[in-house]
PDB file of C-alpha atoms in Angstrom:
ATOM      1  CA  MET Z   1       0.151  -0.151   0.375  1.00 47.00           C
ATOM      2  CA  VAL Z   2       2.592   2.235   1.157  1.00 52.00           C
ATOM      3  CA  LYS Z   3       4.688   1.965  -1.784  1.00 56.00           C
ATOM      4  CA  ARG Z   4       1.834   2.303  -4.320  1.00 54.00           C
ATOM      5  CA  LEU Z   5       0.924   5.858  -2.681  1.00 52.00           C
ATOM      6  CA  ARG Z   6       4.783   6.215  -3.215  1.00 54.00           C
ATOM      7  CA  HIS Z   7       4.684   5.834  -7.075  1.00 55.00           C
ATOM      8  CA  ARG Z   8       1.283   6.777  -7.184  1.00 58.00           C
ATOM      9  CA  PRO Z   9       2.741  11.092  -8.213  1.00 59.00           C
ATOM     10  CA  PHE Z  10       6.293   9.640  -9.361  1.00 60.00           C
ATOM     11  CA  THR Z  11       4.859   8.161 -12.014  1.00 60.00           C
ATOM     12  CA  ALA Z  12       2.578  11.264 -12.464  1.00 60.00           C
ATOM     13  CA  VAL Z  13       4.600  13.817 -12.786  1.00 61.00           C
ATOM     14  CA  THR Z  14       7.170  11.542 -14.784  1.00 56.00           C
ATOM     15  CA  GLY Z  15       4.671  10.539 -17.251  1.00 54.00           C
ATOM     16  CA  VAL Z  16       3.923  14.561 -17.521  1.00 61.00           C
ATOM     17  CA  GLN Z  17       7.423  15.819 -17.887  1.00 60.00           C
ATOM     18  CA  ILE Z  18       8.615  12.815 -20.786  1.00 57.00           C
ATOM     19  CA  PRO Z  19       7.360  11.514 -23.641  1.00 64.00           C
ATOM     20  CA  LEU Z  20       5.403   8.877 -24.497  1.00 62.00           C
ATOM     21  CA  GLU Z  21       8.015   6.945 -25.598  1.00 64.00           C
ATOM     22  CA  SER Z  22      10.123   6.735 -22.919  1.00 73.00           C
ATOM     23  CA  PHE Z  23       7.118   5.327 -21.104  1.00 75.00           C
ATOM     24  CA  ASP Z  24       9.003   2.181 -21.037  1.00 80.00           C
ATOM     25  CA  LEU Z  25      11.782   2.705 -19.662  1.00 79.00           C
ATOM     26  CA  ILE Z  26      10.228   4.830 -16.756  1.00 79.00           C
ATOM     27  CA  LYS Z  27       8.355   1.369 -16.010  1.00 84.00           C
ATOM     28  CA  LEU Z  28      12.076  -0.890 -16.612  1.00 83.00           C
ATOM     29  CA  PHE Z  29      13.465   1.807 -13.264  1.00 81.00           C
ATOM     30  CA  LEU Z  30      10.197   1.561 -11.619  1.00 82.00           C
ATOM     31  CA  GLY Z  31      11.108  -2.376 -11.757  1.00 84.00           C
ATOM     32  CA  ILE Z  32      14.328  -2.035 -10.815  1.00 79.00           C
ATOM     33  CA  PHE Z  33      13.309   0.333  -7.490  1.00 75.00           C
ATOM     34  CA  ASP Z  34      10.412  -2.589  -7.297  1.00 74.00           C
ATOM     35  CA  HIS Z  35      12.912  -5.260  -7.177  1.00 68.00           C
ATOM     36  CA  ARG Z  36      15.551  -2.760  -4.410  1.00 65.00           C
ATOM     37  CA  ASP Z  37      11.592  -3.302  -1.871  1.00 64.00           C
ATOM     38  CA  GLU Z  38      11.391  -6.410  -1.658  1.00 64.00           C
ATOM     39  CA  TYR Z  39      15.565  -6.626  -1.953  1.00 62.00           C
ATOM     40  CA  ASN Z  40      15.030  -4.788   1.441  1.00 62.00           C
ATOM     41  CA  ARG Z  41      13.205  -6.988   3.614  1.00 61.00           C
TER      42      ARG Z  41
END
């Protein structure tokens, strides 16, 4: 729950600033953060 709330504003801001073509890079970037969060657990 906390992870989703934290990523929502970040994704919203990035989606507005970065063009649609780089959306895949954003998803990959967020994926790396998700792996880090799971690893810290």
